[in-house]
PDB file of C-alpha atoms in Angstrom:
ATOM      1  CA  UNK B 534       0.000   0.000   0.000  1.00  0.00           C
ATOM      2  CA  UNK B 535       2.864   2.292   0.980  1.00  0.00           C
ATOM      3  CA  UNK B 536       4.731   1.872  -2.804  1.00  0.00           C
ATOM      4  CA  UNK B 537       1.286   2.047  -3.980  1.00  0.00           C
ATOM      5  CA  UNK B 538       0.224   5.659  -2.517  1.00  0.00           C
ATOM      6  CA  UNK B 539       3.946   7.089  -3.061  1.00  0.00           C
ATOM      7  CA  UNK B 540       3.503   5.916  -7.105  1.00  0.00           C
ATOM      8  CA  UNK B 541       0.299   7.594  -7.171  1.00  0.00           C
ATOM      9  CA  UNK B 542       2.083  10.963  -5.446  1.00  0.00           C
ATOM     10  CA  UNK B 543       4.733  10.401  -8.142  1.00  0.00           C
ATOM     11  CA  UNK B 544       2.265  10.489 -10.713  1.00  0.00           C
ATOM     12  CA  UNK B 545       0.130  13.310  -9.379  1.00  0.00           C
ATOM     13  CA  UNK B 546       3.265  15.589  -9.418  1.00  0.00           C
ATOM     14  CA  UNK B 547       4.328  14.851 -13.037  1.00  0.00           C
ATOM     15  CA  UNK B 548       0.949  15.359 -14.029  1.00  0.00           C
ATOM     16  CA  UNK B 549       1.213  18.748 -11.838  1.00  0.00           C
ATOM     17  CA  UNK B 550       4.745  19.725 -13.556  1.00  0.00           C
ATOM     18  CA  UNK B 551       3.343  18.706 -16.882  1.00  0.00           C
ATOM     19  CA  UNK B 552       0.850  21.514 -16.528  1.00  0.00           C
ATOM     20  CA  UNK B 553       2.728  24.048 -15.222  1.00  0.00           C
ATOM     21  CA  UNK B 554       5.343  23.284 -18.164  1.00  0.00           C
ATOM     22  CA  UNK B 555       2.251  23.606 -20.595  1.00  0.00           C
ATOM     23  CA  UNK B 556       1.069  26.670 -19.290  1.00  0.00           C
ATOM     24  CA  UNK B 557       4.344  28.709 -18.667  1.00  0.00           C
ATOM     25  CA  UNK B 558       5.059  27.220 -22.592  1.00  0.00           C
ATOM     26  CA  UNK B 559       2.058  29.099 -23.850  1.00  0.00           C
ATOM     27  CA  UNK B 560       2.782  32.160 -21.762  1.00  0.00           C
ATOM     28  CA  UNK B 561       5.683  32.457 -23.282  1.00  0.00           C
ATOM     29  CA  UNK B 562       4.122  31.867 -26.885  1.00  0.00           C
ATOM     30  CA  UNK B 563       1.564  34.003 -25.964  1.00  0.00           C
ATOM     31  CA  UNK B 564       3.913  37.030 -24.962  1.00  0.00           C
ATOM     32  CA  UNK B 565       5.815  35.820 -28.204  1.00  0.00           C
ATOM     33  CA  UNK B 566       2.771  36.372 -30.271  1.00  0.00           C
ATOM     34  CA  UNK B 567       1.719  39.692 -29.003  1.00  0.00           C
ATOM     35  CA  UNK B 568       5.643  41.072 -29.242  1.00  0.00           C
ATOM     36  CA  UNK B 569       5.604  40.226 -32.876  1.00  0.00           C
ATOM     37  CA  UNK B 570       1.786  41.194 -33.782  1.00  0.00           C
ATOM     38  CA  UNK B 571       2.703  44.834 -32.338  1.00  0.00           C
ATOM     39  CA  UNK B 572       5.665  45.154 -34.624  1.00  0.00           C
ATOM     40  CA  UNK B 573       4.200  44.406 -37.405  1.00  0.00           C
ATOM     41  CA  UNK B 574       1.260  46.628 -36.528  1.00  0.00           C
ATOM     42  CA  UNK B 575       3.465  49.300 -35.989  1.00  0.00           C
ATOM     43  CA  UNK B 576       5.682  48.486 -39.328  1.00  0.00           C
ATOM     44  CA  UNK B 577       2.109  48.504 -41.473  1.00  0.00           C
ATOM     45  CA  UNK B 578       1.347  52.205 -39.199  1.00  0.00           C
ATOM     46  CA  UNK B 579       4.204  53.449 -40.531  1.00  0.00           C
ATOM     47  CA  UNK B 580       3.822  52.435 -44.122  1.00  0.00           C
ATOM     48  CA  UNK B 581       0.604  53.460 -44.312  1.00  0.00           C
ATOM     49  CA  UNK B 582       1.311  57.311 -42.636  1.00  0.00           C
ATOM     50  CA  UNK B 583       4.158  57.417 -45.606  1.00  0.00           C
ATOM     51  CA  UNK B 584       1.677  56.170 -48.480  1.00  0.00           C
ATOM     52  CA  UNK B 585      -0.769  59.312 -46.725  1.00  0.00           C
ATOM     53  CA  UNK B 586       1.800  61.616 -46.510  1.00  0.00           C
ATOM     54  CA  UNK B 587       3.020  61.025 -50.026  1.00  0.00           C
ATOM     55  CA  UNK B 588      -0.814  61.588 -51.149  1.00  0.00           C
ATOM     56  CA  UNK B 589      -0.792  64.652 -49.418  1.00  0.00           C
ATOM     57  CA  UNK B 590       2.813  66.129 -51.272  1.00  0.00           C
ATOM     58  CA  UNK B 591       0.700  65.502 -54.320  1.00  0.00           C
ATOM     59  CA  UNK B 592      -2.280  67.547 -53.042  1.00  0.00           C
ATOM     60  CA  UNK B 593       0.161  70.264 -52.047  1.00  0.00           C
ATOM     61  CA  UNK B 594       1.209  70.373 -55.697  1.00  0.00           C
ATOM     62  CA  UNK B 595      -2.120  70.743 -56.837  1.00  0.00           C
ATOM     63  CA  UNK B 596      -2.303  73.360 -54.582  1.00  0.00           C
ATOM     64  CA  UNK B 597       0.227  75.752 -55.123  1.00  0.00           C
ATOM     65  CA  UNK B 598      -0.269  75.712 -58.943  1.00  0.00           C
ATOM     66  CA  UNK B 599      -4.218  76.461 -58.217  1.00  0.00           C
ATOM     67  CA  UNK B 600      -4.075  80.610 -58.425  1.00  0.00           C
ATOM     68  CA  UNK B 601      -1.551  80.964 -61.127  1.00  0.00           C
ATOM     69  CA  UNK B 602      -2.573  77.815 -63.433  1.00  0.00           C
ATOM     70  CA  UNK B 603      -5.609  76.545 -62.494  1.00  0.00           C
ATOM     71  CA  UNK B 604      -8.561  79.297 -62.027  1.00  0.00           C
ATOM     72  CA  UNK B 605      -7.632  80.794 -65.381  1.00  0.00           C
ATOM     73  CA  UNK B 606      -7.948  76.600 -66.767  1.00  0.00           C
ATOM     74  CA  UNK B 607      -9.563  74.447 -64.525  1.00  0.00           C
ATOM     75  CA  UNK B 608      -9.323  71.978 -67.371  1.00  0.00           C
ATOM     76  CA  UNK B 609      -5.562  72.028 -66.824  1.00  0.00           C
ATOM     77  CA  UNK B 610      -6.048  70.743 -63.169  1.00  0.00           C
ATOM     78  CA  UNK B 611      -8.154  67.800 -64.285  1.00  0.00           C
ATOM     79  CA  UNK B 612      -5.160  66.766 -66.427  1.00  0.00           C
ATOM     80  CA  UNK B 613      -2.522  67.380 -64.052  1.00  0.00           C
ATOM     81  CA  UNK B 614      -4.731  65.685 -61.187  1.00  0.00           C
ATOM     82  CA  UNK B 615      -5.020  62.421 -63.803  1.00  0.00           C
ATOM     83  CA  UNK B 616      -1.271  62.133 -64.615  1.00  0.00           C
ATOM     84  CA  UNK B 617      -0.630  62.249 -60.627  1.00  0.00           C
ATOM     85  CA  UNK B 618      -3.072  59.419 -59.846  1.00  0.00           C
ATOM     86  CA  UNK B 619      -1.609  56.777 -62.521  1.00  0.00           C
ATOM     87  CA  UNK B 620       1.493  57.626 -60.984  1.00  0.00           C
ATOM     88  CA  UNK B 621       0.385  56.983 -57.344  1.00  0.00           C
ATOM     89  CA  UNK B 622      -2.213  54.784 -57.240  1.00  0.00           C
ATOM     90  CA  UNK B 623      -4.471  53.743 -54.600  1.00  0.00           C
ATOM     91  CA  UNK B 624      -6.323  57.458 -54.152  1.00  0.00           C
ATOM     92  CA  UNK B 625     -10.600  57.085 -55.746  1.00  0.00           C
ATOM     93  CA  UNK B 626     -10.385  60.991 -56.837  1.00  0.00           C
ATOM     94  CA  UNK B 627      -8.750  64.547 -56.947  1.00  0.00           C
ATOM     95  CA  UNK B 628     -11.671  67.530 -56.825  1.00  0.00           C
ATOM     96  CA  UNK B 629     -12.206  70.542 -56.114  1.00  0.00           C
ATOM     97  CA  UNK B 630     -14.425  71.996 -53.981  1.00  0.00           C
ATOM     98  CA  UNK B 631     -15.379  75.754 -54.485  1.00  0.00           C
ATOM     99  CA  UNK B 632     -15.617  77.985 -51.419  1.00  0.00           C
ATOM    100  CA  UNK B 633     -18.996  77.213 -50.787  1.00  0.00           C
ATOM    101  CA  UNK B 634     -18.605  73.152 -50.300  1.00  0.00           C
ATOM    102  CA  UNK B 635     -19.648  72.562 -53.544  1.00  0.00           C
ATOM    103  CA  UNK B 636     -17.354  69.899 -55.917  1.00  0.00           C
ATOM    104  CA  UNK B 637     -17.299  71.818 -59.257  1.00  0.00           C
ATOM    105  CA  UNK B 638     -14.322  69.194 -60.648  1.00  0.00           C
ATOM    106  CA  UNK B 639     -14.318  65.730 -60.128  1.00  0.00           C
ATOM    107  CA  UNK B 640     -11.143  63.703 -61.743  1.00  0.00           C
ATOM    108  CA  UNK B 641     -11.062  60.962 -62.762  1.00  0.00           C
ATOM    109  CA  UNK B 642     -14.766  61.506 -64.133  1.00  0.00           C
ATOM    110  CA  UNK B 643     -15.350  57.807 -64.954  1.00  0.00           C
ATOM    111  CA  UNK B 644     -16.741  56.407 -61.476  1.00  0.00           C
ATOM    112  CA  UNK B 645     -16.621  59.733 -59.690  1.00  0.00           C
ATOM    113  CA  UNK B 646     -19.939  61.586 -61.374  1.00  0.00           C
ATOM    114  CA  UNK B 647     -22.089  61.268 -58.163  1.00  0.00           C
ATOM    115  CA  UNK B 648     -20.125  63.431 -55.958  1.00  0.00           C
ATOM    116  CA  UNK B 649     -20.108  66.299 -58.714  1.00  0.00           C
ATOM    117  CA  UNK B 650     -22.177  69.200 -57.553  1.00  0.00           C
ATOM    118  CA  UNK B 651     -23.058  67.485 -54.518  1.00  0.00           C
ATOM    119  CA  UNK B 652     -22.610  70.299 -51.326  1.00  0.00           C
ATOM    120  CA  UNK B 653     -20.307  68.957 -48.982  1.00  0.00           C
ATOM    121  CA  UNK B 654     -22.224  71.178 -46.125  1.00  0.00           C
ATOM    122  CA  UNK B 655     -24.865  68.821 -46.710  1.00  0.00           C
ATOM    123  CA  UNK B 656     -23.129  65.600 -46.545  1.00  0.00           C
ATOM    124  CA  UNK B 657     -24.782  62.776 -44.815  1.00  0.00           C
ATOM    125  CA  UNK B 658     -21.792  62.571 -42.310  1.00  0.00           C
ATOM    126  CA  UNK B 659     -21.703  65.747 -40.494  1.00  0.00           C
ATOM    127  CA  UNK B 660     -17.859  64.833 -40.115  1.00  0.00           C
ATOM    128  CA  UNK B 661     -17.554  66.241 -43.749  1.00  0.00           C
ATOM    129  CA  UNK B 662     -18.406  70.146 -42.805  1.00  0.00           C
ATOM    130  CA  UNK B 663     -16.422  69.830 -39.375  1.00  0.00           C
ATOM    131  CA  UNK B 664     -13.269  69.255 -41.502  1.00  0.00           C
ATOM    132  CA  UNK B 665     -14.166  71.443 -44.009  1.00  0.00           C
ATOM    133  CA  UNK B 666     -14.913  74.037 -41.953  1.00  0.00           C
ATOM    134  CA  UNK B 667     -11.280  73.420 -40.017  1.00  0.00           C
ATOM    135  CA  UNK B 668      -9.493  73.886 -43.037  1.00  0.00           C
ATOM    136  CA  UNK B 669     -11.031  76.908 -43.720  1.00  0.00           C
ATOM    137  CA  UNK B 670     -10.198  78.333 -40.189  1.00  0.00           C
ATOM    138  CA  UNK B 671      -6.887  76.843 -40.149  1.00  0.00           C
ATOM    139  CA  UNK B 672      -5.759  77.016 -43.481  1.00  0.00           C
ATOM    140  CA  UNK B 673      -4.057  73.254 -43.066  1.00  0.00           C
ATOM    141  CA  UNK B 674      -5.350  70.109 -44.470  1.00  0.00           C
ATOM    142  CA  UNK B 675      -7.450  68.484 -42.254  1.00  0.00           C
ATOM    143  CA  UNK B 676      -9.155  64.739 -43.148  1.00  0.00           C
ATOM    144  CA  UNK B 677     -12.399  63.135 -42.065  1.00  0.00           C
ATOM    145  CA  UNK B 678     -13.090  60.694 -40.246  1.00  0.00           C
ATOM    146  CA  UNK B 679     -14.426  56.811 -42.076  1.00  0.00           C
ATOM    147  CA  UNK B 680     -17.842  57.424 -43.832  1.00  0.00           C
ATOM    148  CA  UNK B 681     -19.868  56.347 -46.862  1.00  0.00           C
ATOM    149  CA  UNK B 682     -18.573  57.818 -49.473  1.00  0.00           C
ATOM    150  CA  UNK B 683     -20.529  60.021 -52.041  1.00  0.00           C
ATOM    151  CA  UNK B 684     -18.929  57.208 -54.326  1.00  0.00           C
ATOM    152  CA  UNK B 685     -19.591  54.037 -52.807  1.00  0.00           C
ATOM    153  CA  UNK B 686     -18.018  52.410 -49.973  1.00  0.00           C
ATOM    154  CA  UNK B 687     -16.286  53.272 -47.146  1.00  0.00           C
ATOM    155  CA  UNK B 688     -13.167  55.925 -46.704  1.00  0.00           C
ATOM    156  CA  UNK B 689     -12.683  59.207 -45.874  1.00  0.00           C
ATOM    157  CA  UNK B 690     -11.647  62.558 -47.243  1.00  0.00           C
ATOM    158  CA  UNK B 691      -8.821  65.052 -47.145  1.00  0.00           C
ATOM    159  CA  UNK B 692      -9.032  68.316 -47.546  1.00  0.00           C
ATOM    160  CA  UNK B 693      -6.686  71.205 -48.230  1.00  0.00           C
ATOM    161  CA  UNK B 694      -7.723  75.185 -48.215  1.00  0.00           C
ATOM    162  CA  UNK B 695      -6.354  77.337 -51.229  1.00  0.00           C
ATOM    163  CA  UNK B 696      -6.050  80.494 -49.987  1.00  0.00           C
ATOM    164  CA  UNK B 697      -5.645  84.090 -51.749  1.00  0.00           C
ATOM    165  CA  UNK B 698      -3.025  86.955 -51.454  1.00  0.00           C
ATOM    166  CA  UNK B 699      -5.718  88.600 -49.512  1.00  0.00           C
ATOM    167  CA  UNK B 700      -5.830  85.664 -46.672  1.00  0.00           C
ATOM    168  CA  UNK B 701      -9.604  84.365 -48.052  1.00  0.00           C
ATOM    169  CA  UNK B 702     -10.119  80.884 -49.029  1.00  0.00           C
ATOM    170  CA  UNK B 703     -11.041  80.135 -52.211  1.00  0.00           C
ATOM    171  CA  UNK B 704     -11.791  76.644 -52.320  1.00  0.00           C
ATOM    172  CA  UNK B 705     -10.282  73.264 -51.710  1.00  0.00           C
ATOM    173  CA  UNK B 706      -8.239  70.228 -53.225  1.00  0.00           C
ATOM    174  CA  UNK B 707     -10.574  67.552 -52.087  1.00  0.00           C
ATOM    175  CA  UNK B 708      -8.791  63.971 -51.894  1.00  0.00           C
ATOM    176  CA  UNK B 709     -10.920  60.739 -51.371  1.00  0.00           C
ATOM    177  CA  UNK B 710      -9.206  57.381 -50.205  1.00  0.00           C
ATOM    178  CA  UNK B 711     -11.774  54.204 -50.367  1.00  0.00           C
ATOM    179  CA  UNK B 712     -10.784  51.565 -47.977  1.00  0.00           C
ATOM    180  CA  UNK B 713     -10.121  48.706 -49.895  1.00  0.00           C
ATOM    181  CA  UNK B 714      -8.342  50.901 -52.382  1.00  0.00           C
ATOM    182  CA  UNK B 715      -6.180  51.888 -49.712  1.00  0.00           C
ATOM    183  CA  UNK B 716      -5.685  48.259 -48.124  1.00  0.00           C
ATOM    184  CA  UNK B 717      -4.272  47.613 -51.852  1.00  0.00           C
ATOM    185  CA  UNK B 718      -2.222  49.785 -53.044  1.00  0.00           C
ATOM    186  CA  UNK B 719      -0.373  49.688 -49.579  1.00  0.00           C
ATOM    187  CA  UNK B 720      -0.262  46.338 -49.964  1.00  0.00           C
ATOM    188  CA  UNK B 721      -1.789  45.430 -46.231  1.00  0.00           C
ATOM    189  CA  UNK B 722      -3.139  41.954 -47.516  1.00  0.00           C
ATOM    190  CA  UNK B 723      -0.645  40.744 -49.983  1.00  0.00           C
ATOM    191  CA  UNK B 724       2.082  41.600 -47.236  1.00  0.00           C
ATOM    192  CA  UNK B 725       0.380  40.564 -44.263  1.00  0.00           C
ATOM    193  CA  UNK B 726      -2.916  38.479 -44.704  1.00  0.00           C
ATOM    194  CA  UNK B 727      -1.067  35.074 -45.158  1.00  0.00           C
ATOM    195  CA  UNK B 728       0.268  35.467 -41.451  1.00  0.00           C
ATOM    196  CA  UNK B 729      -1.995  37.596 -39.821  1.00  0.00           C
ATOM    197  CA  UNK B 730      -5.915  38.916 -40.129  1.00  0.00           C
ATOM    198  CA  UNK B 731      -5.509  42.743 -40.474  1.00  0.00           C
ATOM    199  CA  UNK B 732      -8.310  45.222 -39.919  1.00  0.00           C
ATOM    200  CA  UNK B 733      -7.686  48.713 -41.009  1.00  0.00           C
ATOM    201  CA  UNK B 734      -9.297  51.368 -38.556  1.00  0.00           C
ATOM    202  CA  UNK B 735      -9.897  54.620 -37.682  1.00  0.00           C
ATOM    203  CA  UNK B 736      -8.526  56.780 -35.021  1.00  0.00           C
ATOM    204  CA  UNK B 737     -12.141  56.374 -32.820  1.00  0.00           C
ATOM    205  CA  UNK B 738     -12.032  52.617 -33.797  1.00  0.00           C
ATOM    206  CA  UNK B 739     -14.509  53.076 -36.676  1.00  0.00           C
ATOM    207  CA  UNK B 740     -13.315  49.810 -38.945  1.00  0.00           C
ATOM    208  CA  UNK B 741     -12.612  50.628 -42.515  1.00  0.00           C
ATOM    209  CA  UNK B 742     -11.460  47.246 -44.031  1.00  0.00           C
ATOM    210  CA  UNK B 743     -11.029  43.842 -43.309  1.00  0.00           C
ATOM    211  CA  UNK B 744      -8.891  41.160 -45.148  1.00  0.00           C
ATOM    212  CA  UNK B 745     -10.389  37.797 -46.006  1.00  0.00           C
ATOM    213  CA  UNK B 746     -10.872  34.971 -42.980  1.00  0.00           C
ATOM    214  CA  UNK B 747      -7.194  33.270 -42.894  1.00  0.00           C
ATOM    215  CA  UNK B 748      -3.916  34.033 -41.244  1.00  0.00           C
ATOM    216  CA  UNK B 749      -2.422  31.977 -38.695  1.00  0.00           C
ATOM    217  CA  UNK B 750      -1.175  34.610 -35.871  1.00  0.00           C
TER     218      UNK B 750
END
């Protein structure tokens, strides 16, 4: 009986180290796990602010040729806005927006003829005259936040005040970023999806896009 009860204590404590060995193992996968999913999220943060921020150079452009190129020809800002979205892909439109909220140029026109004429004051999302309206006061781009766009789907809109020599804005370069077009042309689920799911989100946790079911992390 004695051999027999210190056998079963034997056993009792493997079984007890076992456990303990399992769990501290996936602690320390765990902890593994969440290490490497916040690198990567903050590698795919960083690409993505440098695809924006490249987005927004090209706005700038648009901008500072607006006075002396563009109000004489607004054609010529439709064909400089076209040329600078083959080259950088990934953006749904360049427009502008007069100083009333209203989109008097849409480019490309193909896919884009809803939102012309529409009044951005009277936008479904209210978010839409907040940043307009903070652009005009602050004379710096500002960007909404995720909505429907005027387009279809979801995505959100920059934009960026022209202003004249007298201090009075004009109007606005309006750019417009769908979701999924975004997700692409940065790549998110080509790079990412095999490993990981990736959601794209907005600052107040609005969700924007969402690869396909699959990833093992």
């Amino acid at each position: 009986i004695g051999a027999g009860w210190r056998a079963g204590v034997l056993v009792a404590l493997v079984v007890a180290l076992t456990s303990a060995l399992g769990a501290w193992l996936y602690g320390q996968r765990l902890a593994q796990l969440e290490s490497v999913t916040v690198i990567v999220a903050n590698q795919a943060r960083a690409h993505l602010q440098s695809w924006i921020d490249t987005r927004l150079e090209v706005m700038r452009l648009l901008v500072m040729r607006w006075p002396e190129r563009y109000a004489a020809e607004p054609g010529a800002f439709q064909r400089d806005a076209e040329l600078l979205l083959q080259r950088l892909p990934g953006m749904l439109a360049l427009n502008w927006v007069d100083a009333d909220g209203i989109i008097r140029l849409v480019t490309p026109e193909a896919g884009n003829g809803a939102a012309l004429g529409a009044d951005l004051y009277q936008h479904s999302s209210a978010d839409v005259g907040r940043a307009l309206g903070e652009a005009d006061r602050t004379g710096r781009p500002t960007r909404t936040r995720s909505l429907e766009l005027l387009q279809g789907g979801r995505g959100f809109a920059f934009y960026w005040p022209v202003v004249d020599e007298a201090g009075e804005t004009i109007g606005f370069v309006n750019g417009v970023v769908r979701a999924e077009e975004l997700a692409a042309a940065a790549r998110l689920e080509d790079e990412l999806a095999g490993d990981f799911r990736v959601e794209l989100a907005d600052s107040d946790g609005a969700l924007l896009w969402r690869s396909a079911e699959g990833g093992t992390w």
